[in-house]
Coordinates of C-alpha atoms and ligand atoms in Angstrom, one line a residue:
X1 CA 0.0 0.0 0.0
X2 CA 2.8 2.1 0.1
X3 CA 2.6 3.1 -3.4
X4 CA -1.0 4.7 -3.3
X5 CA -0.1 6.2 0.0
X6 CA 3.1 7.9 -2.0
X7 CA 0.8 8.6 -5.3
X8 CA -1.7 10.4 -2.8
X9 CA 0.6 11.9 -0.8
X10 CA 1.7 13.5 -4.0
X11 CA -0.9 13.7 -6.1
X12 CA -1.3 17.1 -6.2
X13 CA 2.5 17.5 -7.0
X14 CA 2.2 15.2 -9.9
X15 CA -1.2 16.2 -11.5
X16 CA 0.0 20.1 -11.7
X17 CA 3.6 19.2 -12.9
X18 CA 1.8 16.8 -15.5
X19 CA -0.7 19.5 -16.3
X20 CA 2.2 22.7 -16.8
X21 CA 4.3 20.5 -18.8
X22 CA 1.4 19.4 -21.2
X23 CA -0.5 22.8 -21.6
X24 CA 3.5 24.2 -22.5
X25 CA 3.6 20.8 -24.6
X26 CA 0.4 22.0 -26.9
X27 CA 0.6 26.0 -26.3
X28 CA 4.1 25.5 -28.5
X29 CA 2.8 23.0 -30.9
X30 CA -0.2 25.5 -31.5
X31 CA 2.5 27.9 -32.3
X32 CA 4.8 25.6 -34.1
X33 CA 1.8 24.1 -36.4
X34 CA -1.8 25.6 -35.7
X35 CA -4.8 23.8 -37.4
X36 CA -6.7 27.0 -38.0
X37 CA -6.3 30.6 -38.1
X38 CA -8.0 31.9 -34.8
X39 CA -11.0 34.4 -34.8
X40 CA -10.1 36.6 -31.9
X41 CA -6.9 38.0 -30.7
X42 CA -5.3 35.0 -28.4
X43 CA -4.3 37.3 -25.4
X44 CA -7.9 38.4 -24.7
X45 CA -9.8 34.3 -25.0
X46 CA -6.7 33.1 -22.9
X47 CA -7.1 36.0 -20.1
X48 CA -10.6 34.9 -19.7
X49 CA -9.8 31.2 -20.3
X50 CA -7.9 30.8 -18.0
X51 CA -9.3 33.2 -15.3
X52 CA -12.1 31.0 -15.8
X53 CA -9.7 27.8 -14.8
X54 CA -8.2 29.5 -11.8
X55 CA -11.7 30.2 -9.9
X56 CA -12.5 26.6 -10.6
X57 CA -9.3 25.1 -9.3
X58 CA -9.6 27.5 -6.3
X59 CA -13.5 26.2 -5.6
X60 CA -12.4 22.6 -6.0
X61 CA -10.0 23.1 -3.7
X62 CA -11.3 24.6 -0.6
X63 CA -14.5 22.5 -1.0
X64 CA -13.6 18.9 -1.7
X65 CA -9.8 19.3 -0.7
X66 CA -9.0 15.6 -1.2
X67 CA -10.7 15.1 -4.3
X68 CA -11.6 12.3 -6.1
X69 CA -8.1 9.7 -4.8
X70 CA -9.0 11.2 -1.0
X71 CA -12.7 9.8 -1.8
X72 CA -11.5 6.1 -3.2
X73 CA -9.2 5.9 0.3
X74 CA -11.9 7.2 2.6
X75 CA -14.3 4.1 0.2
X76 CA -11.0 1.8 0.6
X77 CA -10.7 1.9 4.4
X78 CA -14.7 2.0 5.3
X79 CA -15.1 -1.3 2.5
X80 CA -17.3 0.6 0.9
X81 CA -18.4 -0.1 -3.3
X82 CA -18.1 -3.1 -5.3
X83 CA -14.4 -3.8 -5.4
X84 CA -14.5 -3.7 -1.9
X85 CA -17.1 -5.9 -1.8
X86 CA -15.5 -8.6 -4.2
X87 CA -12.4 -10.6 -4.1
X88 CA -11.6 -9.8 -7.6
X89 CA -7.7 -9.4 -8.7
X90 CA -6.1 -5.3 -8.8
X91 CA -5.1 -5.5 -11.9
X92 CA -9.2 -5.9 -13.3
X93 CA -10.5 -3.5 -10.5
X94 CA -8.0 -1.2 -11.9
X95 CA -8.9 -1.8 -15.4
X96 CA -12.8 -1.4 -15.0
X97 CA -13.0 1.3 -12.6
X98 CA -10.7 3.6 -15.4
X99 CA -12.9 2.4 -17.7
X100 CA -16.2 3.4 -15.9
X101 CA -15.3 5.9 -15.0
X102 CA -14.5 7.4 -18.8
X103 CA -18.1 6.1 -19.7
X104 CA -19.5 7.8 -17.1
X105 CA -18.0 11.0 -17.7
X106 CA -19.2 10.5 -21.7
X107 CA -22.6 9.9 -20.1
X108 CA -22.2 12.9 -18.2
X109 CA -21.3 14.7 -21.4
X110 CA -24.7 13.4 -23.4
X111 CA -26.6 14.6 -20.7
X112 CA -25.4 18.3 -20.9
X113 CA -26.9 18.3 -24.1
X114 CA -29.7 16.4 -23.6
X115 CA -31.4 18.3 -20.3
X116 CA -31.7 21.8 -21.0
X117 CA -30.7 23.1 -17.7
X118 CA -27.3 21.0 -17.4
X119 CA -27.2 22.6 -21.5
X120 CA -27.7 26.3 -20.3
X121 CA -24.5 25.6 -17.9
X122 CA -22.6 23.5 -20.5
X123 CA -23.3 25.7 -23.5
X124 CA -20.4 28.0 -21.7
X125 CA -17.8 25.5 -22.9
X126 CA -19.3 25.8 -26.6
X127 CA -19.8 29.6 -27.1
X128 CA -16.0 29.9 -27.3
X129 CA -15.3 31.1 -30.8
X130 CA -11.6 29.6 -31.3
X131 CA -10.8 25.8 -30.6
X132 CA -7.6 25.6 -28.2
X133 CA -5.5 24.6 -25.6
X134 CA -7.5 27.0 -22.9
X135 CA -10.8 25.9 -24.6
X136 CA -10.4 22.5 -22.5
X137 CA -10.1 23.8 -19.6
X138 CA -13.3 26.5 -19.2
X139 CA -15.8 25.4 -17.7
X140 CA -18.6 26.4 -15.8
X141 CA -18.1 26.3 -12.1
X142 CA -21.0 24.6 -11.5
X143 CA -20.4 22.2 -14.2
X144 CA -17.0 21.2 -12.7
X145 CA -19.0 21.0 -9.0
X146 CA -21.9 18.4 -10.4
X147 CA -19.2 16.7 -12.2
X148 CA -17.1 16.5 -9.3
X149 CA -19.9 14.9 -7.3
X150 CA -20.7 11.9 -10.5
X151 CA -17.2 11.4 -10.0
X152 CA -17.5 11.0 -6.6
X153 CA -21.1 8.4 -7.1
X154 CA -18.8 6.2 -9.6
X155 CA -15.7 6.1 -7.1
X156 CA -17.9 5.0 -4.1
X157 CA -20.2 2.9 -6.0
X158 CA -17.4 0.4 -7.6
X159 CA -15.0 1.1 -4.7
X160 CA -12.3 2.1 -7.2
X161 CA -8.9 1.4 -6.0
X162 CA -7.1 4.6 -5.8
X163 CA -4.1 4.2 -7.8
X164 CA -7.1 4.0 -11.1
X165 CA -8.9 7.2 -9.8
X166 CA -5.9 9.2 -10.1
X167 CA -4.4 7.7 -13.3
X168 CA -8.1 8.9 -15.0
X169 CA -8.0 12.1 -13.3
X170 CA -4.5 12.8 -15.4
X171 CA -5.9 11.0 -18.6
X172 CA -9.2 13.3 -18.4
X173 CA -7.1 16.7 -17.4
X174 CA -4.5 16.4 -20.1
X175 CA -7.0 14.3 -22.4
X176 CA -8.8 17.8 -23.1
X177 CA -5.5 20.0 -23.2
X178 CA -4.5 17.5 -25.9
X179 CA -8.1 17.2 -27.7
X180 CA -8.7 20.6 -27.3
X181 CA -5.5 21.5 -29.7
X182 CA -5.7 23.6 -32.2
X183 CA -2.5 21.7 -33.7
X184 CA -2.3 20.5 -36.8
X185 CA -0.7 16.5 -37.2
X186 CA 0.0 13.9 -39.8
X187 CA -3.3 11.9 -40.9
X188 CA -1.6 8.3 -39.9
X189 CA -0.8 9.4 -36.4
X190 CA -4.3 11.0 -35.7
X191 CA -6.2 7.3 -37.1
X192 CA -3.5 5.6 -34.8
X193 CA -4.6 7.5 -31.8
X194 CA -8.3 7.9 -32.8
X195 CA -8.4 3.8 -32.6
X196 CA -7.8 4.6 -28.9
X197 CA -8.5 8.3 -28.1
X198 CA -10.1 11.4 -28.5
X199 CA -7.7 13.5 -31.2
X200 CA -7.9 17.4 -31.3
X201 CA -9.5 16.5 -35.3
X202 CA -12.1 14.2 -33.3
X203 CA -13.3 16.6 -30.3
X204 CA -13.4 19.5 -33.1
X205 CA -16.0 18.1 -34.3
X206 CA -18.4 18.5 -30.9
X207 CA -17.6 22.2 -31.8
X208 CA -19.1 22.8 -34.5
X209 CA -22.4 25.1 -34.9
X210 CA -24.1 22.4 -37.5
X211 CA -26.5 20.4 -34.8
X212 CA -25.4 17.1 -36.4
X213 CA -22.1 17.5 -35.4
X214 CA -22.7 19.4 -32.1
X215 CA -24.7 16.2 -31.5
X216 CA -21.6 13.8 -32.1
X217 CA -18.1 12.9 -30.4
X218 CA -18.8 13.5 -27.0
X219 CA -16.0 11.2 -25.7
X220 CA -13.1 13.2 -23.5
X221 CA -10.7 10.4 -23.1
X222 CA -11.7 7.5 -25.0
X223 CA -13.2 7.5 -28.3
X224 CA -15.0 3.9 -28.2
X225 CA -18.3 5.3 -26.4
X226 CA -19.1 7.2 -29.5
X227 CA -18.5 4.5 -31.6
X228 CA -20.6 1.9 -29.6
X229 CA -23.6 4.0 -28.9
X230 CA -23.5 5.6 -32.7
X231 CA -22.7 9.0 -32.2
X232 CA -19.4 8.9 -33.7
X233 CA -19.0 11.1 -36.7
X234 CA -15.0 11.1 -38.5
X235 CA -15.4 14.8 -39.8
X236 CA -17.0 18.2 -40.2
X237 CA -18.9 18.1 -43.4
X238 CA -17.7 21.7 -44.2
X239 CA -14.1 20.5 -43.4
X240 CA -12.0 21.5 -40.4
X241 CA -10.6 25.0 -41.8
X242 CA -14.3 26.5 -43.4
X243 CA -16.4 24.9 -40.3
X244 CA -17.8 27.5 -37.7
X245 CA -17.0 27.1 -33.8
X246 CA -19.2 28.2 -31.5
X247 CA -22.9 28.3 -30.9
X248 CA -25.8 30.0 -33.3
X249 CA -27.0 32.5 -31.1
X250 CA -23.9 33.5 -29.1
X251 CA -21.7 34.9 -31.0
X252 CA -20.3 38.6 -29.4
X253 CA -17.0 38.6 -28.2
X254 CA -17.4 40.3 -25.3
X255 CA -19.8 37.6 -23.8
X256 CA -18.0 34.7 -25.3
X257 CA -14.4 36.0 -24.5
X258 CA -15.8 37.7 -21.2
X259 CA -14.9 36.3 -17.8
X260 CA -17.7 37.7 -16.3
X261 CA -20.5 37.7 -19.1
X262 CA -19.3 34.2 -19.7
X263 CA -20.0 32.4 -15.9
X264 CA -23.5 34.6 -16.3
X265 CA -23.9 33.5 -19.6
X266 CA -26.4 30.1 -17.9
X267 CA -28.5 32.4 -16.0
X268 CA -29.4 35.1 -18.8
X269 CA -29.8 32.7 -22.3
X270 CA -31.5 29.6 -22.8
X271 CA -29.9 26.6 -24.3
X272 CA -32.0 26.7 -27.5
X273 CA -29.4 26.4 -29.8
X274 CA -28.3 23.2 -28.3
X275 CA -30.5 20.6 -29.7
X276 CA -31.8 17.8 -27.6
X277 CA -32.8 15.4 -30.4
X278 CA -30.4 12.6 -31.0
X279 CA -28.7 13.0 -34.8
X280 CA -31.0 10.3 -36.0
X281 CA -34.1 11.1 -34.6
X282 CA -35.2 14.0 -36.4
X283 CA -38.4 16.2 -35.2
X284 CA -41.5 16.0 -37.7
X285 CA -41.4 19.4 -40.0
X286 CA -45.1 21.3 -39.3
X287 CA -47.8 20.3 -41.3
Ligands
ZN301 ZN1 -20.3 19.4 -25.3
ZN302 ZN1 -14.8 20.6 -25.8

């Protein structure tokens, strides 16, 4: 047990080393090799961006300050969850709590969409007008609170074993700095990786204004779910240079590049440019 009580002890030494050196990773490749030409000025989405990312690292911190790993060792030493439960061997415990736990984040993700008061809140994420690095990371507070607490429901109802709980806390975190990228990479390399996860060309997709494709890809780590429940789409009809980012009826800079008309953002518009339809069930047109 000495290794999960060394990976918790520094856990949160390892998650932010992880997450500086892959943000500096992709901010450099965005330079190096960008996918697209950007909309707005990159100094004025990052300040917000990222102003958005520091409040919600602050929140989760003072309220939940050990986190998803504290929660699995609190589950651990009380027996609590499945694993607990059952004799069944690390190595599978580890395997099918990371794996849960990606699934239930992709259900998470569907039902943002689907509900249109978890869409209002989620909608902040899509009325970004640029695709990058920062986009990954802004989220509404309250988003990153009720996804904190599904977390939490998964960890304690499999009694995932620690060491799993943090290694999917890294592959979610730098999952979306890397899918997020606005980097451009060779076509082999992105099918290699799409076989196993979710590529910047993949989650770019999710972005796009055309319902069809808003309505598609919404894996963060893994990009199986999408292709097991049929929501998987390859590309953006339009192509990924002439497609349009953002939401339909959001589209002024200084709400969707604003740190403060951007957390409001849930509380003042409706979600109606989100549609809840699945992609393949359309709505009858009007007689
Ligand atoms: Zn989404
Ligand atoms: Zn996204």
């Amino acid at each position: 047990m000495d290794t999960i009580h060394f990976l918790v002890d520094t856990e949160a030494a390892i998650r932010f080393f992880a997450f500086a050196g892959v943000f500096a990773l992709m901010a450099a490749w965005e330079v190096a090799a960008p996918r697209r030409a950007l909309s707005l000025p990159k100094g004025r989405r990052w300040r917000a961006n990222l102003g958005v990312t520091l409040l919600n690292v602050t929140l989760v911190r003072v309220l939940f300050p050990t986190a998803t790993v504290g929660m699995a060792l609190a589950t651990e030493a009380r027996q609590w969850g499945l694993f607990n439960a059952l004799a069944v061997p690390a190595p599978v415990a580890f395997v099918v709590s990371f794996l849960a736990l990606d699934l239930a984040i992709w259900i998470q993700h569907v039902a943002f969409h689907r509900v249109p008061l978890l869409a209002r809140l989620h909608r902040m994420h899509h009325v970004d007008l640029d695709f990058d690095v920062t986009t990954g990371l802004r989220f509404h507070p309250v988003e990153i609170v009720l996804s904190l607490m599904i977390k939490f429901v998964t960890v304690i109802a499999l009694g995932a074993p620690a060491a799993a709980v943090l290694a999917f806390e890294l592959a979610l975190n730098l999952g979306s700095l890397f899918n997020h990228g606005n980097v451009r990479m060779p076509a082999g390399l992105d099918r290699l990786l799409r076989a196993f996860i979710v590529t910047p060309d993949m989650h770019r997709v999710h972005h796009s204004i055309v319902p069809e494709e808003l309505n598609s890809n919404f894996g963060f780590f893994l990009s199986w779910w999408d292709r097991l429940f049929g929501t998987y789409r390859a590309a953006p009809r339009a192509g990924h240079d002439a497609m349009t980012i953002g939401v339909r009826d959001t589209r002024d800079p200084s709400v969707c590049a604003g740190f403060w008309p951007m957390l409001a953002l849930p509380f003042r518009e409706r979600a109606d440019d989100f549609p809840c339809a699945r992609p393949t069930m359309q709505r009858p047109a009007n007689p």
